PDB file of C-alpha atoms in Angstrom:
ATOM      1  CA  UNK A   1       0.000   0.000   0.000  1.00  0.00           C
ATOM      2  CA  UNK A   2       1.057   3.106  -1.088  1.00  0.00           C
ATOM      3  CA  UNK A   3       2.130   5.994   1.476  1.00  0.00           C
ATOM      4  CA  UNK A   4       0.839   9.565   0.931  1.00  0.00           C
ATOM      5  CA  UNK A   5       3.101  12.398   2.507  1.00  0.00           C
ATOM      6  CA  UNK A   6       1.555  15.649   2.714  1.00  0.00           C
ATOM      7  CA  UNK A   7       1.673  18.780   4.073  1.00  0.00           C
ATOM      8  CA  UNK A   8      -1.325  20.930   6.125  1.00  0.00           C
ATOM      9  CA  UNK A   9       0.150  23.951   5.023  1.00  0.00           C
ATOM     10  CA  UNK A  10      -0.023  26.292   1.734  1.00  0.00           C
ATOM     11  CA  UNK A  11       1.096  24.272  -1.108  1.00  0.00           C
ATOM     12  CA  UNK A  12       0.975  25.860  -4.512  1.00  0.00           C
ATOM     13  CA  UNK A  13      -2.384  26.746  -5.967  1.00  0.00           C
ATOM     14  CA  UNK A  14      -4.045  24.742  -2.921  1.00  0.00           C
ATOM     15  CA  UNK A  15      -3.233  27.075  -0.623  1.00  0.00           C
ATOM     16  CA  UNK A  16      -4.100  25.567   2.446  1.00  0.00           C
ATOM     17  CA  UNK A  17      -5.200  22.108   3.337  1.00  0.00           C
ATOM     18  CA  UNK A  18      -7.499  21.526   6.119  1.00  0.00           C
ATOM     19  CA  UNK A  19      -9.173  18.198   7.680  1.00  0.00           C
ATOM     20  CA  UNK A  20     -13.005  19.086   7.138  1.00  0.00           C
ATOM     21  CA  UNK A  21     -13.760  15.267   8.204  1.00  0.00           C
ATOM     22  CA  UNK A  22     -13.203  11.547   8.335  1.00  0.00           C
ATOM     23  CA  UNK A  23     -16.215   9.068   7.431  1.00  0.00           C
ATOM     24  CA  UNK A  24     -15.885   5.401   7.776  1.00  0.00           C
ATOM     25  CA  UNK A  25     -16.180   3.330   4.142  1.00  0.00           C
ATOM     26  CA  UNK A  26     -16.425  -0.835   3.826  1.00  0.00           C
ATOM     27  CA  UNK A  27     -15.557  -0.977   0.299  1.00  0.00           C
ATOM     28  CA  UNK A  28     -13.500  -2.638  -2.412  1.00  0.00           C
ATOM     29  CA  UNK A  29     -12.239   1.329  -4.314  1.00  0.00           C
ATOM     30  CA  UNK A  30     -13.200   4.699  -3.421  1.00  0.00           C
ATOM     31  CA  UNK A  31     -14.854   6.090  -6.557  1.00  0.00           C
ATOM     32  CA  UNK A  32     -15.305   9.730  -5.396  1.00  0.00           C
ATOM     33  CA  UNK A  33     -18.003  12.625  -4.082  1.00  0.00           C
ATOM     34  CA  UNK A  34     -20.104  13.994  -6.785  1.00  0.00           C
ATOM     35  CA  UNK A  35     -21.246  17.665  -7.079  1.00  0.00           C
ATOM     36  CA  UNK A  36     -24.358  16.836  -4.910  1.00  0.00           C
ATOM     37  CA  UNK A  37     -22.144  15.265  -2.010  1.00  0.00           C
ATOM     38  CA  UNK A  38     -23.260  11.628  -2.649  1.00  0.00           C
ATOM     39  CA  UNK A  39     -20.196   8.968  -2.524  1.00  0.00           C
ATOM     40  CA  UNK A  40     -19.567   6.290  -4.943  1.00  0.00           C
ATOM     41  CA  UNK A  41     -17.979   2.911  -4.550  1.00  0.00           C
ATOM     42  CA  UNK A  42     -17.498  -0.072  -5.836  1.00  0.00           C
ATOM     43  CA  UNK A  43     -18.436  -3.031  -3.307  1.00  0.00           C
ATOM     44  CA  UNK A  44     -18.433  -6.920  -5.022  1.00  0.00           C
ATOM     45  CA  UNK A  45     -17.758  -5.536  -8.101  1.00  0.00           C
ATOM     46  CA  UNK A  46     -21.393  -3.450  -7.893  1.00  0.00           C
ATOM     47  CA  UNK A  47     -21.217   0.201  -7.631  1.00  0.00           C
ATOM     48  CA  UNK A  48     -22.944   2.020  -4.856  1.00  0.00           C
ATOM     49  CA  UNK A  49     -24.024   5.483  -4.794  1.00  0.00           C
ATOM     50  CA  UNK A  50     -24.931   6.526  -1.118  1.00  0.00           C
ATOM     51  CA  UNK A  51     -26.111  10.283   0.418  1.00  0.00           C
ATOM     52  CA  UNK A  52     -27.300  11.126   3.874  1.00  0.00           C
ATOM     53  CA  UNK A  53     -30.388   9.317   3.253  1.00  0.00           C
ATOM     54  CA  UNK A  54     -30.369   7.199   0.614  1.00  0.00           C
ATOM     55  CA  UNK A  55     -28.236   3.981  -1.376  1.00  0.00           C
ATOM     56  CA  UNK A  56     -28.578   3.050  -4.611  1.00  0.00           C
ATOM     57  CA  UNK A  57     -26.231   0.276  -6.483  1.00  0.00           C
ATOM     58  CA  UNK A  58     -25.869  -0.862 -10.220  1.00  0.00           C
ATOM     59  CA  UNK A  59     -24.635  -4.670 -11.051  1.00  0.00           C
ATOM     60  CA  UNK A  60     -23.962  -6.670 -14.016  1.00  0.00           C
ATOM     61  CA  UNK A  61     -22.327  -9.176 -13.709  1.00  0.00           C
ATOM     62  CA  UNK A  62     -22.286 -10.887 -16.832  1.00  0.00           C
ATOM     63  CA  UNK A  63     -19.912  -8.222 -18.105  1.00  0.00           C
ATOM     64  CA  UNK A  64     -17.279  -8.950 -15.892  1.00  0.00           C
ATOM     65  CA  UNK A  65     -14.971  -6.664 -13.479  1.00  0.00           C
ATOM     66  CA  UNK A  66     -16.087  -2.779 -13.516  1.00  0.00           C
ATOM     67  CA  UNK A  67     -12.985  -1.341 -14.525  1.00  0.00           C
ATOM     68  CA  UNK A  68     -13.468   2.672 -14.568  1.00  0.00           C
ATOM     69  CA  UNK A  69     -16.151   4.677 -13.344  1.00  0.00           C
ATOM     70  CA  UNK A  70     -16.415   8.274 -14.132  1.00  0.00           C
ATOM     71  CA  UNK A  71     -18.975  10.286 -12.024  1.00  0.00           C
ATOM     72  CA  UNK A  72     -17.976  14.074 -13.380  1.00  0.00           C
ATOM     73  CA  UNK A  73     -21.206  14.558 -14.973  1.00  0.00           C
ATOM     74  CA  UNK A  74     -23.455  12.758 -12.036  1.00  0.00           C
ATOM     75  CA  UNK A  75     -26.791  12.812 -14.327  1.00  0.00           C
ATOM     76  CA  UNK A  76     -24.952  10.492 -16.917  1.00  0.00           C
ATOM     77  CA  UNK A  77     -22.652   8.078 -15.019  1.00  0.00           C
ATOM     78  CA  UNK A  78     -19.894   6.203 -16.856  1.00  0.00           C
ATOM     79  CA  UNK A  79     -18.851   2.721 -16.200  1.00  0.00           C
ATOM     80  CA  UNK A  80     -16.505   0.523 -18.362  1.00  0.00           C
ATOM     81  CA  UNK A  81     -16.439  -2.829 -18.781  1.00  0.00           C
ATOM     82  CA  UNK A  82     -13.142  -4.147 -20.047  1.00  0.00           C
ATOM     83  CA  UNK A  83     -13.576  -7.658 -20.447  1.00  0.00           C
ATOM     84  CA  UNK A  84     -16.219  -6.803 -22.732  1.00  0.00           C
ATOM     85  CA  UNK A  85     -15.079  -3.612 -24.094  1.00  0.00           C
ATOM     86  CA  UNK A  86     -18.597  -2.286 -22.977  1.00  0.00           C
ATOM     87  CA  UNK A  87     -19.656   1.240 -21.754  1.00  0.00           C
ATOM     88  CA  UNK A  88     -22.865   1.417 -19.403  1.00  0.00           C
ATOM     89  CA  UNK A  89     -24.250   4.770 -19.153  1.00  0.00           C
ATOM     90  CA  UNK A  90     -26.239   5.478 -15.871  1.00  0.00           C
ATOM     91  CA  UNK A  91     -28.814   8.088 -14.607  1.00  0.00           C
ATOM     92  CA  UNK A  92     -28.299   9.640 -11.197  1.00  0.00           C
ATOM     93  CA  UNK A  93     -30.783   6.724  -9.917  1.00  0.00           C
ATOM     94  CA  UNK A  94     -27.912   4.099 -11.255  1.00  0.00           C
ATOM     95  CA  UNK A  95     -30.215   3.057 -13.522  1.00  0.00           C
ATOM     96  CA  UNK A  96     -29.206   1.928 -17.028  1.00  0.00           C
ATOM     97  CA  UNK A  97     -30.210   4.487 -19.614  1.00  0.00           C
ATOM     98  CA  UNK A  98     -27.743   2.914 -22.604  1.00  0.00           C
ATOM     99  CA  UNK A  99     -24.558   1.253 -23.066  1.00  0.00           C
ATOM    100  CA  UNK A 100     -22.211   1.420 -25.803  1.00  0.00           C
ATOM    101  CA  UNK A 101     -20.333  -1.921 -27.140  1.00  0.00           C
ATOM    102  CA  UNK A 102     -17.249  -0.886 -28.913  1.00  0.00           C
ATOM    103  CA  UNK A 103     -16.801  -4.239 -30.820  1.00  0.00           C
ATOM    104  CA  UNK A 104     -19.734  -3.818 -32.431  1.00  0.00           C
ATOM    105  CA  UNK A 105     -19.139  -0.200 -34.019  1.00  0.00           C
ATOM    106  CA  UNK A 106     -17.439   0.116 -37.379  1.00  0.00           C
ATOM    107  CA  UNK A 107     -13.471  -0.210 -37.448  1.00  0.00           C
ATOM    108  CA  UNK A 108     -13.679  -2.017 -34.081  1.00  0.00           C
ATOM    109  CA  UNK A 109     -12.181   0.016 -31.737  1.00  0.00           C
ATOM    110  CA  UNK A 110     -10.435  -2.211 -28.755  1.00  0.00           C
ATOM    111  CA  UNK A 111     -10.062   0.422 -25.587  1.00  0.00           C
ATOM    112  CA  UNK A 112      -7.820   0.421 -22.787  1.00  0.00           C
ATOM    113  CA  UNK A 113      -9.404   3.408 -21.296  1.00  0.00           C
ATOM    114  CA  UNK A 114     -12.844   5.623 -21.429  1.00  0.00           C
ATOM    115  CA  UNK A 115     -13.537   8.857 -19.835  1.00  0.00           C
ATOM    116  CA  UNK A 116     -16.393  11.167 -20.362  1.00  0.00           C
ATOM    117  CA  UNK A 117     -16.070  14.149 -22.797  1.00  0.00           C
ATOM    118  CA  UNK A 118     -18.625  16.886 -24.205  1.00  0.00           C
ATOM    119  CA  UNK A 119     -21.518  15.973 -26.430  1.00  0.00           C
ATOM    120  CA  UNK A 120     -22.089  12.941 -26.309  1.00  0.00           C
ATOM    121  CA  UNK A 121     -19.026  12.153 -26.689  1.00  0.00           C
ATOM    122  CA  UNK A 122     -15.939  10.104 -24.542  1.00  0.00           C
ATOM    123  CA  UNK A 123     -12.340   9.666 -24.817  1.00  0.00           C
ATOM    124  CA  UNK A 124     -11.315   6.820 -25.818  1.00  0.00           C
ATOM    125  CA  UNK A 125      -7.492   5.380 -25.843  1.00  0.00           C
ATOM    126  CA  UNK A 126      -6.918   2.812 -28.877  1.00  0.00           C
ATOM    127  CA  UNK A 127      -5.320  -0.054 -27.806  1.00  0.00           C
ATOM    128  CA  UNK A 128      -4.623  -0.966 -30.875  1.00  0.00           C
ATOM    129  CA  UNK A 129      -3.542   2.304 -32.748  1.00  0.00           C
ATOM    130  CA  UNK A 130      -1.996   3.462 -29.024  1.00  0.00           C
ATOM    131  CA  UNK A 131      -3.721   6.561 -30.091  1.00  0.00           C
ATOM    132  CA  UNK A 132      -5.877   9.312 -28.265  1.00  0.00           C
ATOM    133  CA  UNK A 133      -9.609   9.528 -29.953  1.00  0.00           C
ATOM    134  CA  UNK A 134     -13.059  11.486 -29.286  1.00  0.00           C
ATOM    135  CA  UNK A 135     -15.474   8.806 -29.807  1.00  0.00           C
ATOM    136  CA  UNK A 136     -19.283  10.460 -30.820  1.00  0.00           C
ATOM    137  CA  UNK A 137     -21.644   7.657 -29.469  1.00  0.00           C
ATOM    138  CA  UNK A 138     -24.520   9.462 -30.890  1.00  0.00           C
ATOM    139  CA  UNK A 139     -23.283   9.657 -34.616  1.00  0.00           C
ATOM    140  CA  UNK A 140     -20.593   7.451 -34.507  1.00  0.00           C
ATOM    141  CA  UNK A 141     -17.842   9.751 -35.671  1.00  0.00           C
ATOM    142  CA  UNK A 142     -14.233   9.012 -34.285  1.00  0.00           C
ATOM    143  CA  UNK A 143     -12.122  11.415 -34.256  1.00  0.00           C
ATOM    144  CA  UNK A 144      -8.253  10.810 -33.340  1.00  0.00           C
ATOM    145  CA  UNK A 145      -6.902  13.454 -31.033  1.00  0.00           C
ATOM    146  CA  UNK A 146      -3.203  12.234 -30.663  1.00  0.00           C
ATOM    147  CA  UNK A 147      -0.480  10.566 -32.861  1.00  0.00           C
ATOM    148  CA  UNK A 148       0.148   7.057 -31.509  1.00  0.00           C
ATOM    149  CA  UNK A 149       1.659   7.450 -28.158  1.00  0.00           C
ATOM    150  CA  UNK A 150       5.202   6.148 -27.170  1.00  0.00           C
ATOM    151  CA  UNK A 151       5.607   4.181 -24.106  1.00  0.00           C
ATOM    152  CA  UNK A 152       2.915   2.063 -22.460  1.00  0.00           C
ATOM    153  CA  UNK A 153      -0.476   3.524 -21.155  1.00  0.00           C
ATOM    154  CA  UNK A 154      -0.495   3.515 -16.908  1.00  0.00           C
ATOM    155  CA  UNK A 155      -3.418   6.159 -16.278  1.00  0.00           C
ATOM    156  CA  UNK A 156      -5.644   8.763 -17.405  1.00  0.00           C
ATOM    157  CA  UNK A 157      -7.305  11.370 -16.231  1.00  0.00           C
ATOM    158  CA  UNK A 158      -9.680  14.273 -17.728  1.00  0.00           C
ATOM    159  CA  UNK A 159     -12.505  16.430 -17.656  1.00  0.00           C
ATOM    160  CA  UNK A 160     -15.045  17.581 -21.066  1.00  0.00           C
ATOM    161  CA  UNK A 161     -12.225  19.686 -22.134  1.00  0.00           C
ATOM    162  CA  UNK A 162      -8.720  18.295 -21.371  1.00  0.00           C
ATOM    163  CA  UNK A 163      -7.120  14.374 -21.078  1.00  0.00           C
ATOM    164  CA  UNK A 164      -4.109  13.647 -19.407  1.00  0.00           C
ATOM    165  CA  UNK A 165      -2.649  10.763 -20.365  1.00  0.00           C
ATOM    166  CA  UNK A 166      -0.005   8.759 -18.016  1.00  0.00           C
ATOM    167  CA  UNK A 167       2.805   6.507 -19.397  1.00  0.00           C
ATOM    168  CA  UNK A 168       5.498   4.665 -18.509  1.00  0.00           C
ATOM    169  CA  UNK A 169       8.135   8.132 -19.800  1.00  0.00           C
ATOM    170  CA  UNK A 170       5.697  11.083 -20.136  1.00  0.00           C
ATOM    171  CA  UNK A 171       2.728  12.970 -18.539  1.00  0.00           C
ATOM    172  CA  UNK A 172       0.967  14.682 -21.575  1.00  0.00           C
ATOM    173  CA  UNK A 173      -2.124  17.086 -21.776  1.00  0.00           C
ATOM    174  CA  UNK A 174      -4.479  17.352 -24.807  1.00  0.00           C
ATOM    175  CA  UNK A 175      -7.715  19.112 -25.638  1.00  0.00           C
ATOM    176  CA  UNK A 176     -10.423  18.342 -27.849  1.00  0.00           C
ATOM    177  CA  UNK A 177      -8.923  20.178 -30.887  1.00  0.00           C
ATOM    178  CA  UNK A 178      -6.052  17.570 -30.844  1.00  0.00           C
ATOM    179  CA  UNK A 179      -3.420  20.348 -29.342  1.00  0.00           C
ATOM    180  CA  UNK A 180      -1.004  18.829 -27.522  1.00  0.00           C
ATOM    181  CA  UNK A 181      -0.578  21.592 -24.060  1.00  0.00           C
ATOM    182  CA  UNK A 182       2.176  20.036 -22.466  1.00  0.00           C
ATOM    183  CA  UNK A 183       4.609  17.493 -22.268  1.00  0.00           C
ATOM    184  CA  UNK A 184       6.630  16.463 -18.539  1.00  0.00           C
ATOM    185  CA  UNK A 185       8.922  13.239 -18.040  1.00  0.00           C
ATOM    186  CA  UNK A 186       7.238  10.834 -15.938  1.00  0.00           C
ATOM    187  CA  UNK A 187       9.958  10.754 -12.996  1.00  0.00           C
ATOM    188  CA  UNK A 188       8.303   7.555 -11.729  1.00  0.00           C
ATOM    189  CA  UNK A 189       4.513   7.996 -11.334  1.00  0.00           C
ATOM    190  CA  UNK A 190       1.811   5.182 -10.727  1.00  0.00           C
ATOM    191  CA  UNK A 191      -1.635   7.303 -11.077  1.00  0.00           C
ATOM    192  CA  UNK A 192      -3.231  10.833 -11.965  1.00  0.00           C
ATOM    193  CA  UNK A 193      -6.303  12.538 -11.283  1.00  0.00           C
ATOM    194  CA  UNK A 194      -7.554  16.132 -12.078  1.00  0.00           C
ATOM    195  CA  UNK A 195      -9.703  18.759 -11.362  1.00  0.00           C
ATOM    196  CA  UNK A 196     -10.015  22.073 -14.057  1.00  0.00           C
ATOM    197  CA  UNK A 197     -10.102  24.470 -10.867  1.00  0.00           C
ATOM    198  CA  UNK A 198      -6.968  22.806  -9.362  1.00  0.00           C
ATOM    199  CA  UNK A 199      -4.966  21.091 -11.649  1.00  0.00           C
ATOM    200  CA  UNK A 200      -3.221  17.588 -11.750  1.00  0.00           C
ATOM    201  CA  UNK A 201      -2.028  15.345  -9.151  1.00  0.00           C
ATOM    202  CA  UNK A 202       0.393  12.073  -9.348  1.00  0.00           C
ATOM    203  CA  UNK A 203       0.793  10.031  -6.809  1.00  0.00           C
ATOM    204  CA  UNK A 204       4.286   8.141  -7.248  1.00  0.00           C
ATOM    205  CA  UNK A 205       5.644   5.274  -4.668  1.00  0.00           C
ATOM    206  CA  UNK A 206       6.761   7.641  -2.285  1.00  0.00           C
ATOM    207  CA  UNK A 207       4.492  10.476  -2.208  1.00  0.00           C
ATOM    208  CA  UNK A 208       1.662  12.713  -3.651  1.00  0.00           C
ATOM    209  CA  UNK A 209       2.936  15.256  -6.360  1.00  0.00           C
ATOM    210  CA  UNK A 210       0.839  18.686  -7.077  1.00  0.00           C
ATOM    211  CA  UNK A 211       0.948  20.375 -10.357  1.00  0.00           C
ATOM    212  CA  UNK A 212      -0.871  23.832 -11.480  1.00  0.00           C
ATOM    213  CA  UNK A 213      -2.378  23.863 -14.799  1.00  0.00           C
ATOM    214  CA  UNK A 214       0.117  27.018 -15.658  1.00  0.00           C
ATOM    215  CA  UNK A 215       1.841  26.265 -18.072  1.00  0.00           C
ATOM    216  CA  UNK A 216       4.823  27.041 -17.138  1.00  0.00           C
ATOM    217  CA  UNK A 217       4.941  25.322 -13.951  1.00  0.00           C
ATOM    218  CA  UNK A 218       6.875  22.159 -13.113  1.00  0.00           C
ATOM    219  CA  UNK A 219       5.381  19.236 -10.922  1.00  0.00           C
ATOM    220  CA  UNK A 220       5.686  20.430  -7.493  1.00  0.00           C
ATOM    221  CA  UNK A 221       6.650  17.940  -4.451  1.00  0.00           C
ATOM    222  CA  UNK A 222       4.726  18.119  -1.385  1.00  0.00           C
ATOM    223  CA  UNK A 223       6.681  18.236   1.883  1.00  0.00           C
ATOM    224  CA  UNK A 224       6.458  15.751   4.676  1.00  0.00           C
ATOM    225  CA  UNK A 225       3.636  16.088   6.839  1.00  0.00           C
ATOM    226  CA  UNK A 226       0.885  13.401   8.339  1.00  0.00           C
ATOM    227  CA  UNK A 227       0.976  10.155   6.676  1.00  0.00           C
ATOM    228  CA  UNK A 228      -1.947   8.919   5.491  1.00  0.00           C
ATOM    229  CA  UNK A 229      -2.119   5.339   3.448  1.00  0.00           C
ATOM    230  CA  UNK A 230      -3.421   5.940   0.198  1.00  0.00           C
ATOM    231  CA  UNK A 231      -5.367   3.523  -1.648  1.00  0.00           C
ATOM    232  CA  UNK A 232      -7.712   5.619  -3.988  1.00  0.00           C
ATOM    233  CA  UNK A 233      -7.873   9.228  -4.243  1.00  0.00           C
ATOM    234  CA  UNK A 234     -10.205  12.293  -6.304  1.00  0.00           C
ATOM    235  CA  UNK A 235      -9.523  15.345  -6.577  1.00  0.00           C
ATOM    236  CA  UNK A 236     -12.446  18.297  -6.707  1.00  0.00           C
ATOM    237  CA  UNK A 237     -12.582  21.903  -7.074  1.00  0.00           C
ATOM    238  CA  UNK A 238     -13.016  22.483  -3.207  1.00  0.00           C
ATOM    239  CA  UNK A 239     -12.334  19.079  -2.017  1.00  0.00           C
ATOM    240  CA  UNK A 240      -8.960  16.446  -1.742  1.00  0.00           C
ATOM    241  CA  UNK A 241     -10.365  12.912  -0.813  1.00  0.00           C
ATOM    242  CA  UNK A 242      -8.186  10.050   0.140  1.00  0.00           C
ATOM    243  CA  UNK A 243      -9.212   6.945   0.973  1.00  0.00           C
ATOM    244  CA  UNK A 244      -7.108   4.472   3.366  1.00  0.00           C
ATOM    245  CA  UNK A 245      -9.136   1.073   3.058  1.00  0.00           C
ATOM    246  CA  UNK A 246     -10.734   2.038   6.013  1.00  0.00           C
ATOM    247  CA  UNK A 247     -11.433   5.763   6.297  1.00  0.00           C
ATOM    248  CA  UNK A 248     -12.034   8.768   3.676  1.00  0.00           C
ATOM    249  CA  UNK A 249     -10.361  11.877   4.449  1.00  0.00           C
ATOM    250  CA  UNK A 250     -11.845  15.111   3.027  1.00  0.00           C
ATOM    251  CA  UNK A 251      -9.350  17.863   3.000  1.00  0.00           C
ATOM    252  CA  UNK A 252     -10.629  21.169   2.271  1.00  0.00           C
ATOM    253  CA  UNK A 253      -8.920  23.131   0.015  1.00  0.00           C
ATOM    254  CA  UNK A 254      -8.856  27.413   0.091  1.00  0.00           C
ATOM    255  CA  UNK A 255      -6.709  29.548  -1.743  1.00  0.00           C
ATOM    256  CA  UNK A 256      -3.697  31.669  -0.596  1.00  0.00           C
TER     257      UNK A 256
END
């Protein structure tokens, strides 16, 4: 297990980081908060959506192992299938409003990762091609945002706008246009997750790394501080969760 080292004090465009609480979690992953304050996990390979009143859970299990799970928009849930190379697309009920099965569209596209994008659209990464692509599944246009990548494929992480893509030498940001915004060597980095307000984080085997979406700026080391094991993670606009296995630990976070 992984050991997060970081600091309650102003770090880069965080400012400061302060314990808002600590709520008990029996699950498999940590998924994340949504915008509304419900939590998402994924318990016996079913995903569970809980708030201060309420649980709901979505299952399949004749698709295999939930692989991803992308709760940005929290009206039109994403979960991928991998095994099957299927999307499911939930309602904020976790009820099934369509799914998507990527062997079946023309070209057959074989993913290693989806994330949700704008209008009705996802990113997709081409296993195949090892290429970056906006996949329409309204009209069925592909279109490929990135020349095939070098290096293999560790993580991703994105919003409608921007994906981040993690490999074994480089951390690289693209938008929808295809632009490539930024290129950094991969010093040794095992995940990434974003937020648009606050930028990227990678966690590496030592510690939790913060980096501001300026251009111009570097990936930043935190500072030791309170340990805290770290087995999932999200990253909001006002929020840094971390999840121990046992325990999720909401940091708020305020500017300078």
């Amino acid at each position: 297990m992984k050991m997060l080292l970081f600091l309650l004090m102003p770090v880069l465009a965080f400012g400061q980081m302060k314990l808002d609480k600590k709520t008990r979690l029996d699950a498999d992953r940590f998924i994340g908060v949504d915008s509304y304050n419900n939590t998402y996990s994924v318990v016996n390979n079913a995903l569970i959506k809980t708030s201060e009143r309420d649980r709901w859970n979505y299952a399949d299990f004749t698709l295999g192992s939930i692989a991803a799970v992308d709760i940005i928009n929290p009206l039109r849930i994403l979960v991928y299938y991998a095994d099957f190379n299927i999307a499911v697309f939930l309602d904020n009920t976790l009820n099934e409003i369509e799914r998507v099965n990527f062997n079946e569209i023309e070209d057959y596209l074989n993913i290693e990762a989806v994330r949700m994008a704008n209008n009705n659209s996802v990113w997709v990464f081409n296993k195949d091609a090892q290429q970056l692509e906006l996949y329409n599944y309204r009209s069925g246009k592909r279109s490929i945002i990135s020349q095939p990548v070098k290096g293999n494929l560790i993580a991703t992480a994105s919003d409608f706008n921007f994906c981040h893509l993690l490999t074994d030498s480089e951390v690289i940001t693209y938008n929808v246009y295809g632009s490539i915004l930024r290129v950094f060597d991969n010093p040794g980095f095992t995940q990434i997750w974003t937020s648009t307000q606050r930028g990227l984080i990678a966690l590496d085997e030592r510690d939790v790394i913060y980096f501001t979406e300026a251009p111009e700026r570097q990936f930043e080391p935190t500072e030791s501080g309170s340990k805290i094991a770290v087995k999932d993670l999200q990253l909001t606009s006002e929020f840094l969760y971390i999840y121990d296995g046992e325990f999720v630990y909401s940091f708020r976070l305020t500017k300078l």
